[in-house]
mmCIF file of C-alpha atoms and ligand atoms in Angstrom:
data_model
loop_
_atom_site.group_PDB
_atom_site.id
_atom_site.type_symbol
_atom_site.label_atom_id
_atom_site.label_comp_id
_atom_site.label_asym_id
_atom_site.label_seq_id
_atom_site.Cartn_x
_atom_site.Cartn_y
_atom_site.Cartn_z
ATOM 1 C CA UNK A 190 -7.411 16.686 23.234
ATOM 2 C CA UNK A 191 -5.443 15.537 27.186
ATOM 3 C CA UNK A 192 -3.763 12.081 26.311
ATOM 4 C CA UNK A 193 -3.792 9.239 28.244
ATOM 5 C CA UNK A 194 -0.056 8.856 30.571
ATOM 6 C CA UNK A 195 0.021 5.397 28.963
ATOM 7 C CA UNK A 196 0.245 7.196 26.155
ATOM 8 C CA UNK A 197 1.960 10.677 26.719
ATOM 9 C CA UNK A 198 4.871 8.018 27.200
ATOM 10 C CA UNK A 199 4.709 5.816 24.051
ATOM 11 C CA UNK A 200 5.249 8.933 22.356
ATOM 12 C CA UNK A 201 7.688 10.777 24.374
ATOM 13 C CA UNK A 202 9.589 6.764 24.462
ATOM 14 C CA UNK A 203 9.307 6.859 20.053
ATOM 15 C CA UNK A 204 10.445 10.722 19.255
ATOM 16 C CA UNK A 205 12.800 9.840 22.249
ATOM 17 C CA UNK A 206 14.469 6.807 19.800
ATOM 18 C CA UNK A 207 12.812 7.988 16.213
ATOM 19 C CA UNK A 208 16.283 11.590 17.506
ATOM 20 C CA UNK A 209 18.529 8.887 18.789
ATOM 21 C CA UNK A 210 18.630 9.540 22.157
ATOM 22 C CA UNK A 211 20.189 6.779 24.805
ATOM 23 C CA UNK A 212 18.736 4.108 24.953
ATOM 24 C CA UNK A 213 18.674 4.676 29.263
ATOM 25 C CA UNK A 214 16.977 8.115 28.746
ATOM 26 C CA UNK A 215 14.111 5.974 26.159
ATOM 27 C CA UNK A 216 14.376 2.996 28.711
ATOM 28 C CA UNK A 217 13.258 5.389 31.274
ATOM 29 C CA UNK A 218 9.676 5.930 29.581
ATOM 30 C CA UNK A 219 9.094 2.404 27.667
ATOM 31 C CA UNK A 220 9.568 0.921 31.828
ATOM 32 C CA UNK A 221 7.345 3.223 32.988
ATOM 33 C CA UNK A 222 4.507 3.094 29.708
ATOM 34 C CA UNK A 223 4.547 -0.660 31.454
ATOM 35 C CA UNK A 224 3.941 0.029 34.677
ATOM 36 C CA UNK A 225 1.037 2.461 34.114
ATOM 37 C CA UNK A 226 -0.504 0.059 31.918
ATOM 38 C CA UNK A 227 -0.556 -3.208 34.984
ATOM 39 C CA UNK A 228 -1.957 -0.492 37.350
ATOM 40 C CA UNK A 229 -5.497 0.103 38.164
ATOM 41 C CA UNK A 230 -6.179 4.167 36.374
ATOM 42 C CA UNK A 231 -8.324 4.407 40.441
ATOM 43 C CA UNK A 232 -4.760 3.884 42.137
ATOM 44 C CA UNK A 233 -2.742 5.903 39.254
ATOM 45 C CA UNK A 234 -4.741 8.638 40.384
ATOM 46 C CA UNK A 235 -4.334 8.607 44.267
ATOM 47 C CA UNK A 236 -0.737 8.299 43.952
ATOM 48 C CA UNK A 237 -0.519 11.051 42.055
ATOM 49 C CA UNK A 238 -2.291 12.723 44.034
ATOM 50 C CA UNK A 239 -0.651 11.691 46.528
ATOM 51 C CA UNK A 240 2.541 12.191 45.194
ATOM 52 C CA UNK A 241 3.676 8.941 45.486
ATOM 53 C CA UNK A 242 3.751 7.519 42.260
ATOM 54 C CA UNK A 243 7.984 7.297 42.586
ATOM 55 C CA UNK A 244 7.281 4.314 44.027
ATOM 56 C CA UNK A 245 4.988 2.064 41.591
ATOM 57 C CA UNK A 246 8.250 0.183 39.917
ATOM 58 C CA UNK A 247 10.253 2.258 37.016
ATOM 59 C CA UNK A 248 8.717 5.570 38.337
ATOM 60 C CA UNK A 249 11.254 7.896 38.870
ATOM 61 C CA UNK A 250 10.464 11.859 38.252
ATOM 62 C CA UNK A 251 10.696 12.744 35.346
ATOM 63 C CA UNK A 252 7.597 10.219 34.283
ATOM 64 C CA UNK A 253 5.913 10.963 37.250
ATOM 65 C CA UNK A 254 5.388 14.018 36.163
ATOM 66 C CA UNK A 255 4.537 13.008 32.941
ATOM 67 C CA UNK A 256 1.924 10.599 34.298
ATOM 68 C CA UNK A 257 0.700 13.630 37.273
ATOM 69 C CA UNK A 258 0.656 16.649 34.373
ATOM 70 C CA UNK A 259 -1.614 13.838 31.620
ATOM 71 C CA UNK A 260 -3.483 13.159 34.607
ATOM 72 C CA UNK A 261 -5.491 16.526 35.443
ATOM 73 C CA UNK A 262 -5.810 17.039 31.789
ATOM 74 C CA UNK A 263 -2.613 19.119 30.869
ATOM 75 C CA UNK A 264 0.282 18.903 27.761
ATOM 76 C CA UNK A 265 2.820 17.158 29.289
ATOM 77 C CA UNK A 266 6.227 19.685 29.508
ATOM 78 C CA UNK A 267 8.928 17.705 28.773
ATOM 79 C CA UNK A 268 6.275 15.485 26.118
ATOM 80 C CA UNK A 269 5.832 19.311 24.755
ATOM 81 C CA UNK A 270 9.265 20.797 23.903
ATOM 82 C CA UNK A 271 10.564 17.201 22.176
ATOM 83 C CA UNK A 272 7.772 17.666 19.809
ATOM 84 C CA UNK A 273 8.839 21.466 19.406
ATOM 85 C CA UNK A 274 12.377 19.880 18.331
ATOM 86 C CA UNK A 275 11.353 16.869 16.593
ATOM 87 C CA UNK A 276 8.429 18.491 14.046
ATOM 88 C CA UNK A 277 8.744 17.701 10.291
ATOM 89 C CA UNK A 278 11.099 14.311 8.770
ATOM 90 C CA UNK A 279 14.032 13.503 10.056
ATOM 91 C CA UNK A 280 16.072 14.547 6.234
ATOM 92 C CA UNK A 281 14.727 16.528 3.437
ATOM 93 C CA UNK A 282 14.671 15.289 -0.177
ATOM 94 C CA UNK A 283 12.627 12.295 -0.228
ATOM 95 C CA UNK A 284 9.449 13.370 0.501
ATOM 96 C CA UNK A 285 8.618 12.129 -2.940
ATOM 97 C CA UNK A 286 9.555 8.100 -2.452
ATOM 98 C CA UNK A 287 8.570 8.370 1.225
ATOM 99 C CA UNK A 288 4.990 9.488 0.446
ATOM 100 C CA UNK A 289 5.167 6.106 -2.122
ATOM 101 C CA UNK A 290 6.526 3.126 0.508
ATOM 102 C CA UNK A 291 3.159 1.295 1.784
ATOM 103 C CA UNK A 292 6.057 -1.088 4.306
ATOM 104 C CA UNK A 293 9.299 -1.958 5.496
ATOM 105 C CA UNK A 294 11.090 -4.975 4.744
ATOM 106 C CA UNK A 295 13.984 -4.454 7.734
ATOM 107 C CA UNK A 296 12.256 -5.394 11.531
ATOM 108 C CA UNK A 297 13.945 -6.166 15.084
ATOM 109 C CA UNK A 298 11.946 -6.680 17.825
ATOM 110 C CA UNK A 299 13.234 -8.326 21.596
ATOM 111 C CA UNK A 300 12.802 -11.856 20.114
ATOM 112 C CA UNK A 301 16.540 -11.282 19.414
ATOM 113 C CA UNK A 302 18.241 -7.889 19.024
ATOM 114 C CA UNK A 303 16.245 -5.023 19.328
ATOM 115 C CA UNK A 304 14.588 -3.225 21.931
ATOM 116 C CA UNK A 305 11.487 -3.778 22.175
ATOM 117 C CA UNK A 306 8.144 -6.344 21.829
ATOM 118 C CA UNK A 307 6.763 -7.413 19.363
ATOM 119 C CA UNK A 308 3.821 -5.998 19.713
ATOM 120 C CA UNK A 309 4.372 -2.782 20.261
ATOM 121 C CA UNK A 310 6.744 -2.508 16.960
ATOM 122 C CA UNK A 311 3.360 -3.087 15.359
ATOM 123 C CA UNK A 312 1.563 -0.617 16.946
ATOM 124 C CA UNK A 313 3.675 1.555 15.666
ATOM 125 C CA UNK A 314 4.012 0.904 12.455
ATOM 126 C CA UNK A 315 0.091 1.301 12.000
ATOM 127 C CA UNK A 316 0.779 4.460 13.340
ATOM 128 C CA UNK A 317 3.236 6.224 11.003
ATOM 129 C CA UNK A 318 1.108 4.447 7.826
ATOM 130 C CA UNK A 319 2.647 0.852 6.646
ATOM 131 C CA UNK A 320 0.159 -0.981 5.532
ATOM 132 C CA UNK A 321 2.477 -3.655 5.970
ATOM 133 C CA UNK A 322 5.861 -4.625 8.261
ATOM 134 C CA UNK A 323 8.521 -7.354 7.627
ATOM 135 C CA UNK A 324 10.169 -8.872 10.915
ATOM 136 C CA UNK A 325 13.070 -9.665 10.465
ATOM 137 C CA UNK A 326 15.199 -10.973 13.517
ATOM 138 C CA UNK A 327 18.129 -12.512 13.429
ATOM 139 C CA UNK A 328 19.714 -15.648 12.440
ATOM 140 C CA UNK A 329 21.101 -18.562 14.883
ATOM 141 C CA UNK A 330 24.661 -18.469 13.919
ATOM 142 C CA UNK A 331 24.063 -15.170 15.160
ATOM 143 C CA UNK A 332 24.298 -15.374 18.729
ATOM 144 C CA UNK A 333 25.748 -12.235 19.864
ATOM 145 C CA UNK A 334 21.999 -10.931 18.789
ATOM 146 C CA UNK A 335 20.320 -14.146 20.313
ATOM 147 C CA UNK A 336 19.438 -15.500 16.723
ATOM 148 C CA UNK A 337 16.670 -17.282 16.839
ATOM 149 C CA UNK A 338 16.810 -21.303 15.460
ATOM 150 C CA UNK A 339 14.562 -23.489 14.006
ATOM 151 C CA UNK A 340 11.964 -23.915 16.785
ATOM 152 C CA UNK A 341 11.762 -20.030 18.579
ATOM 153 C CA UNK A 342 11.373 -18.667 14.748
ATOM 154 C CA UNK A 343 8.392 -21.202 14.407
ATOM 155 C CA UNK A 344 6.578 -20.378 17.899
ATOM 156 C CA UNK A 345 7.648 -16.783 16.302
ATOM 157 C CA UNK A 346 5.527 -17.690 13.448
ATOM 158 C CA UNK A 347 2.755 -18.356 15.938
ATOM 159 C CA UNK A 348 2.718 -15.355 17.698
ATOM 160 C CA UNK A 349 2.752 -13.213 14.214
ATOM 161 C CA UNK A 350 -1.145 -15.390 13.566
ATOM 162 C CA UNK A 351 -1.867 -14.119 16.637
ATOM 163 C CA UNK A 352 -1.234 -10.551 16.106
ATOM 164 C CA UNK A 353 -2.277 -10.440 12.866
ATOM 165 C CA UNK A 354 -5.707 -11.935 13.745
ATOM 166 C CA UNK A 355 -6.362 -9.096 15.918
ATOM 167 C CA UNK A 356 -5.643 -6.468 13.691
ATOM 168 C CA UNK A 357 -8.269 -5.578 10.953
ATOM 169 C CA UNK A 358 -6.516 -6.388 8.363
ATOM 170 C CA UNK A 359 -5.793 -3.249 6.452
ATOM 171 C CA UNK A 360 -2.060 -4.017 8.470
ATOM 172 C CA UNK A 361 -0.223 -7.120 8.050
ATOM 173 C CA UNK A 362 3.170 -8.115 9.185
ATOM 174 C CA UNK A 363 4.854 -10.398 7.122
ATOM 175 C CA UNK A 364 7.084 -13.264 8.618
ATOM 176 C CA UNK A 365 10.280 -12.616 8.324
ATOM 177 C CA UNK A 366 13.902 -12.709 8.547
ATOM 178 C CA UNK A 367 17.777 -11.679 8.669
ATOM 179 C CA UNK A 368 19.832 -14.332 7.693
ATOM 180 C CA UNK A 369 23.970 -14.616 8.517
ATOM 181 C CA UNK A 370 25.355 -15.276 4.476
ATOM 182 C CA UNK A 371 27.855 -18.164 6.397
ATOM 183 C CA UNK A 372 30.986 -17.886 4.284
ATOM 184 C CA UNK A 373 30.788 -20.227 1.465
ATOM 185 C CA UNK A 374 27.278 -17.990 0.614
ATOM 186 C CA UNK A 375 25.087 -20.661 2.501
ATOM 187 C CA UNK A 376 22.204 -19.450 4.319
ATOM 188 C CA UNK A 377 22.064 -19.980 7.891
ATOM 189 C CA UNK A 378 18.703 -21.714 8.574
ATOM 190 C CA UNK A 379 17.121 -24.822 6.733
ATOM 191 C CA UNK A 380 15.907 -24.101 3.180
ATOM 192 C CA UNK A 381 12.305 -25.697 5.607
ATOM 193 C CA UNK A 382 12.352 -22.365 7.018
ATOM 194 C CA UNK A 383 13.043 -19.980 5.058
ATOM 195 C CA UNK A 384 10.050 -21.772 2.399
ATOM 196 C CA UNK A 385 7.616 -20.666 5.503
ATOM 197 C CA UNK A 386 8.877 -16.813 5.450
ATOM 198 C CA UNK A 387 7.381 -14.269 3.044
ATOM 199 C CA UNK A 388 9.903 -12.753 3.122
ATOM 200 C CA UNK A 389 13.886 -13.381 3.689
ATOM 201 C CA UNK A 390 16.702 -10.447 3.854
ATOM 202 C CA UNK A 391 20.054 -11.323 3.271
ATOM 203 C CA UNK A 392 23.251 -9.967 5.611
ATOM 204 C CA UNK A 393 26.759 -10.079 5.794
ATOM 205 C CA UNK A 394 27.960 -9.890 9.315
ATOM 206 C CA UNK A 395 30.770 -11.329 9.845
ATOM 207 C CA UNK A 396 34.359 -12.203 8.115
ATOM 208 C CA UNK A 397 33.625 -8.300 6.511
ATOM 209 C CA UNK A 398 37.253 -8.068 6.217
ATOM 210 C CA UNK A 399 37.240 -11.837 3.470
ATOM 211 C CA UNK A 400 40.023 -11.094 0.474
ATOM 212 C CA UNK A 401 37.550 -9.815 -2.932
ATOM 213 C CA UNK A 402 36.829 -12.895 -4.695
ATOM 214 C CA UNK A 403 35.992 -15.300 -1.462
ATOM 215 C CA UNK A 404 33.246 -12.103 -0.485
ATOM 216 C CA UNK A 405 33.034 -11.790 -4.303
ATOM 217 C CA UNK A 406 31.427 -15.460 -4.726
ATOM 218 C CA UNK A 407 30.101 -15.463 -1.116
ATOM 219 C CA UNK A 408 27.076 -12.957 -1.402
ATOM 220 C CA UNK A 409 26.671 -13.900 -4.851
ATOM 221 C CA UNK A 410 26.011 -17.471 -3.862
ATOM 222 C CA UNK A 411 23.310 -15.841 -1.295
ATOM 223 C CA UNK A 412 22.667 -14.260 -4.636
ATOM 224 C CA UNK A 413 21.207 -16.530 -6.434
ATOM 225 C CA UNK A 414 19.277 -18.812 -3.363
ATOM 226 C CA UNK A 415 16.493 -19.111 -4.942
ATOM 227 C CA UNK A 416 14.687 -17.898 -1.202
ATOM 228 C CA UNK A 417 16.300 -14.768 -1.042
ATOM 229 C CA UNK A 418 14.705 -11.956 -1.762
ATOM 230 C CA UNK A 419 17.047 -8.728 0.180
ATOM 231 C CA UNK A 420 20.684 -8.252 -0.027
ATOM 232 C CA UNK A 421 20.564 -5.961 3.367
ATOM 233 C CA UNK A 422 23.039 -3.334 4.447
ATOM 234 C CA UNK A 423 26.136 -4.625 1.265
ATOM 235 C CA UNK A 424 29.313 -2.775 2.206
ATOM 236 C CA UNK A 425 29.056 -3.280 5.932
ATOM 237 C CA UNK A 426 29.942 0.097 6.475
ATOM 238 C CA UNK A 427 29.741 2.574 9.482
ATOM 239 C CA UNK A 428 29.776 6.051 9.161
ATOM 240 C CA UNK A 429 29.423 7.412 12.415
ATOM 241 C CA UNK A 430 27.573 6.665 15.981
ATOM 242 C CA UNK A 431 28.536 4.112 19.547
ATOM 243 C CA UNK A 432 29.849 1.504 16.671
ATOM 244 C CA UNK A 433 32.554 3.645 15.758
ATOM 245 C CA UNK A 434 32.978 4.228 11.626
ATOM 246 C CA UNK A 435 34.068 0.366 9.666
ATOM 247 C CA UNK A 436 34.809 0.348 6.160
ATOM 248 C CA UNK A 437 33.386 -1.541 3.841
ATOM 249 C CA UNK A 438 33.508 -5.029 2.095
ATOM 250 C CA UNK A 439 36.003 -6.036 -0.700
ATOM 251 C CA UNK A 440 33.451 -7.650 -3.612
ATOM 252 C CA UNK A 441 33.096 -6.072 -7.194
ATOM 253 C CA UNK A 442 30.655 -5.046 -6.866
ATOM 254 C CA UNK A 443 29.368 -5.431 -11.404
ATOM 255 C CA UNK A 444 28.539 -9.003 -10.240
ATOM 256 C CA UNK A 445 27.194 -9.147 -7.289
ATOM 257 C CA UNK A 446 24.577 -6.292 -8.792
ATOM 258 C CA UNK A 447 24.182 -8.416 -11.912
ATOM 259 C CA UNK A 448 23.352 -11.274 -10.006
ATOM 260 C CA UNK A 449 20.826 -8.912 -7.933
ATOM 261 C CA UNK A 450 18.908 -8.304 -11.441
ATOM 262 C CA UNK A 451 19.364 -11.191 -13.137
ATOM 263 C CA UNK A 452 17.421 -13.229 -9.884
ATOM 264 C CA UNK A 453 15.451 -10.415 -9.167
ATOM 265 C CA UNK A 454 16.938 -9.519 -4.940
ATOM 266 C CA UNK A 455 16.652 -6.001 -4.207
ATOM 267 C CA UNK A 456 19.553 -4.168 -3.055
ATOM 268 C CA UNK A 457 18.602 -3.049 0.398
ATOM 269 C CA UNK A 458 19.149 0.739 0.498
ATOM 270 C CA UNK A 459 19.019 0.257 4.952
ATOM 271 C CA UNK A 460 18.966 3.817 6.309
ATOM 272 C CA UNK A 461 20.604 3.427 9.690
ATOM 273 C CA UNK A 462 21.829 6.922 9.965
ATOM 274 C CA UNK A 463 24.834 5.466 10.903
ATOM 275 C CA UNK A 464 24.681 2.880 7.751
ATOM 276 C CA UNK A 465 24.261 4.577 4.979
ATOM 277 C CA UNK A 466 24.978 1.851 3.499
ATOM 278 C CA UNK A 467 25.421 1.787 0.349
ATOM 279 C CA UNK A 468 27.485 4.696 -0.679
ATOM 280 C CA UNK A 469 25.242 6.774 -3.444
ATOM 281 C CA UNK A 470 28.713 5.362 -5.443
ATOM 282 C CA UNK A 471 26.623 1.764 -5.129
ATOM 283 C CA UNK A 472 23.946 2.784 -5.026
ATOM 284 C CA UNK A 473 23.985 4.555 -8.981
ATOM 285 C CA UNK A 474 25.410 1.278 -10.652
ATOM 286 C CA UNK A 475 22.788 -0.676 -9.041
ATOM 287 C CA UNK A 476 20.639 1.403 -10.945
ATOM 288 C CA UNK A 477 22.850 1.683 -14.257
ATOM 289 C CA UNK A 478 22.436 -2.453 -13.999
ATOM 290 C CA UNK A 479 18.404 -2.651 -13.225
ATOM 291 C CA UNK A 480 18.599 -3.190 -9.910
ATOM 292 C CA UNK A 481 15.287 -3.378 -7.416
ATOM 293 C CA UNK A 482 15.421 -2.322 -4.748
ATOM 294 C CA UNK A 483 14.322 -1.608 -0.858
ATOM 295 C CA UNK A 484 13.912 1.006 2.109
ATOM 296 C CA UNK A 485 14.269 -0.334 4.994
ATOM 297 C CA UNK A 486 14.741 0.948 8.550
ATOM 298 C CA UNK A 487 16.390 -2.490 10.477
ATOM 299 C CA UNK A 488 14.512 -1.067 12.873
ATOM 300 C CA UNK A 489 15.829 -1.985 16.412
ATOM 301 C CA UNK A 490 13.108 -0.299 17.925
ATOM 302 C CA UNK A 491 9.644 1.111 17.344
ATOM 303 C CA UNK A 492 10.651 5.141 16.259
ATOM 304 C CA UNK A 493 13.436 4.080 15.093
ATOM 305 C CA UNK A 494 10.868 2.636 11.412
ATOM 306 C CA UNK A 495 11.139 6.332 11.061
ATOM 307 C CA UNK A 496 14.270 6.484 10.064
ATOM 308 C CA UNK A 497 13.078 5.882 6.631
ATOM 309 C CA UNK A 498 13.195 9.204 6.042
ATOM 310 C CA UNK A 499 16.328 9.432 5.382
ATOM 311 C CA UNK A 500 17.021 6.094 3.574
ATOM 312 C CA UNK A 501 14.214 8.398 0.658
ATOM 313 C CA UNK A 502 16.057 11.204 0.883
ATOM 314 C CA UNK A 503 19.233 9.201 -0.912
ATOM 315 C CA UNK A 504 17.831 6.849 -2.923
ATOM 316 C CA UNK A 505 15.227 10.326 -4.482
ATOM 317 C CA UNK A 506 18.455 12.394 -4.898
ATOM 318 C CA UNK A 507 20.278 8.704 -6.291
ATOM 319 C CA UNK A 508 17.439 8.585 -9.212
ATOM 320 C CA UNK A 509 15.953 6.067 -7.939
ATOM 321 C CA UNK A 510 12.452 6.052 -9.769
ATOM 322 C CA UNK A 511 9.777 4.467 -7.111
ATOM 323 C CA UNK A 512 8.915 1.424 -8.952
ATOM 324 C CA UNK A 513 11.719 0.385 -8.516
ATOM 325 C CA UNK A 514 11.392 0.332 -4.939
ATOM 326 C CA UNK A 515 9.372 -2.623 -4.122
ATOM 327 C CA UNK A 516 7.837 -0.994 -1.077
ATOM 328 C CA UNK A 517 5.735 0.856 -2.335
ATOM 329 C CA UNK A 518 4.582 -2.038 -3.842
ATOM 330 C CA UNK A 519 1.369 -3.795 -2.211
ATOM 331 C CA UNK A 520 1.637 -5.784 -0.326
ATOM 332 C CA UNK A 521 -0.148 -8.633 -3.414
ATOM 333 C CA UNK A 522 2.310 -7.129 -5.842
ATOM 334 C CA UNK A 523 5.028 -7.810 -2.899
ATOM 335 C CA UNK A 524 3.958 -10.991 -1.346
ATOM 336 C CA UNK A 525 4.048 -12.232 -5.422
ATOM 337 C CA UNK A 526 7.787 -11.195 -6.162
ATOM 338 C CA UNK A 527 9.209 -12.564 -2.879
ATOM 339 C CA UNK A 528 7.583 -16.886 -3.649
ATOM 340 C CA UNK A 529 7.278 -16.725 -7.171
ATOM 341 C CA UNK A 530 6.833 -20.015 -8.428
HETATM 342 ZN ZN1 ZN B 181 21.994 -6.193 9.453
HETATM 343 ZN ZN1 ZN B 182 18.959 -5.556 10.397
#
């Protein structure tokens, strides 16, 4: 069955993001998809016939070819070649865990440093078969990432309610935050705001080189905070990719994971290929200490929502049982765990 031009362009953007193509190329396809959505079908057809699609904003040679081929009822060649390169999961060895996952607890929209609107992230999460997705845009102190203050977060919560109202109930966009862990271990958002959310991921993004004792105190304090549900990318390491290599923060992992186990906080297995955080030996340590886990994408673009394959492959190979992974749980069980009492 032939795809509509809009769907073909979206699908190409998804596959490019999934394969970690440069943002410039992805933007061309997302921009052209938007233009198609904003253009009357009759105008699109007459322009395709006249060869003037390229006069529309954001439509270039490659995207015009996709639109023309889709309108002609053909499967666009560019999409075809991408699909051939994208067969199968992104990583092998995690298929059972991946099949057990019902959602993802860590993702960003263009409200902070993500590349796409919330609605596009939602459409893609639904297409991936998720029951829920937690939107976790950044907290105010992370200014480089356009972190949300209380007023903007309050507005975002209204948008989430409106989106959920338009869905049929089989998928829920959950309210969340990736809240910065401040130097003293407190969280970068008011307790009142945190209380209004469904799930809170606490992450260290600053002073990653703090001395070991201070960093341990800081992380333990964040984990002890009753609002914290997930400890995000705990070592801060970067092993690959555009942002270069970064070593791990120095902290007493035994003490931090003991606090996670005691306070029912999940240790995040961050699926981003450039993070692979925590490293294997720390996942094994957290497993021994009885911690819960959440396997998250930390997606900043829709195609990255498929990164779960990477985290699942690592977790399954290290023997993490599905029952200990909170995002294998049904939505209501997840919500009861994240909001006890
Ligand atoms: Zn983060
Ligand atoms: Zn994040």
